Amino acid sequence: DVAAPIIQEELDDLEALNPPDDLQGDVDEMLEAAQSALDSVTADPESIFGEEDPFTDADNLAIDVGLTACAGG
């Protein structure tokens, strides 16, 4: 309940940025993966404690576009 609004605000902030044209598709894919993970965790908060991190795909895509400071810890 506490983390979801913070994560959503960060996703909204990232969506407001304009990445270079050559990265736009990759950034869109990363944001879609992150939003999907957040929606999944919001619907089933216990899923965050499962064996698989729901944000793994989004984290890996963030690393691929150069967002290494926060992606995956």
Coordinates of C-alpha atoms in Angstrom, one line a residue:
D1 CA 0.0 0.0 0.0
V2 CA 2.9 2.4 0.7
A3 CA 5.3 1.5 -2.0
A4 CA 2.9 1.3 -5.0
P5 CA 2.1 5.0 -5.1
I6 CA 5.8 5.9 -4.9
I7 CA 6.7 3.4 -7.7
Q8 CA 3.7 4.7 -9.8
E9 CA 5.0 8.3 -9.4
E10 CA 8.4 7.3 -10.5
L11 CA 7.0 5.5 -13.5
D12 CA 4.9 8.6 -14.4
D13 CA 8.1 10.8 -14.1
L14 CA 10.0 8.5 -16.4
E15 CA 7.2 8.5 -18.9
A16 CA 7.2 12.3 -19.0
L17 CA 10.9 12.2 -20.1
N18 CA 11.8 12.3 -23.8
P19 CA 14.5 9.7 -24.5
P20 CA 16.6 9.8 -27.6
D21 CA 14.7 8.5 -30.6
D22 CA 17.0 5.5 -30.9
L23 CA 16.1 4.5 -27.3
Q24 CA 12.3 5.3 -27.4
G25 CA 11.2 1.7 -28.2
D26 CA 13.4 0.2 -25.5
V27 CA 12.3 2.8 -23.0
D28 CA 8.6 2.1 -23.9
E29 CA 9.2 -1.6 -23.5
M30 CA 10.8 -1.1 -20.1
L31 CA 8.0 1.2 -18.8
E32 CA 5.4 -1.3 -20.0
A33 CA 7.2 -4.1 -18.2
A34 CA 7.5 -2.0 -15.0
Q35 CA 3.8 -1.0 -15.1
S36 CA 2.7 -4.6 -15.7
A37 CA 4.8 -5.7 -12.7
L38 CA 3.4 -2.9 -10.5
D39 CA -0.2 -3.8 -11.6
S40 CA 0.5 -7.4 -10.7
V41 CA 1.9 -6.6 -7.3
T42 CA -0.9 -4.2 -6.6
A43 CA -3.5 -6.9 -7.5
D44 CA -1.6 -9.5 -5.4
P45 CA 0.7 -7.9 -2.9
E46 CA 1.9 -11.3 -1.6
S47 CA 3.5 -11.9 -5.1
I48 CA 6.4 -9.7 -4.2
F49 CA 7.5 -12.4 -1.7
G50 CA 7.4 -15.2 -4.2
E51 CA 10.5 -16.9 -5.7
E52 CA 10.5 -14.7 -8.8
D53 CA 10.7 -10.9 -8.5
P54 CA 7.9 -9.5 -10.6
F55 CA 10.2 -6.5 -11.6
T56 CA 13.0 -8.6 -13.0
D57 CA 12.1 -8.0 -16.6
A58 CA 11.7 -4.3 -16.1
D59 CA 15.0 -4.1 -14.2
N60 CA 16.8 -5.9 -17.0
L61 CA 15.3 -3.7 -19.6
A62 CA 16.2 -0.6 -17.6
I63 CA 19.8 -1.8 -17.4
D64 CA 19.8 -2.3 -21.2
V65 CA 18.8 1.3 -21.8
G66 CA 21.5 2.5 -19.3
L67 CA 19.4 3.1 -16.2
T68 CA 21.8 1.2 -13.9
A69 CA 21.6 3.3 -10.7
C70 CA 18.2 2.0 -9.6
A71 CA 17.5 -1.0 -11.8
G72 CA 17.4 -4.1 -9.7
G73 CA 19.0 -2.6 -6.7

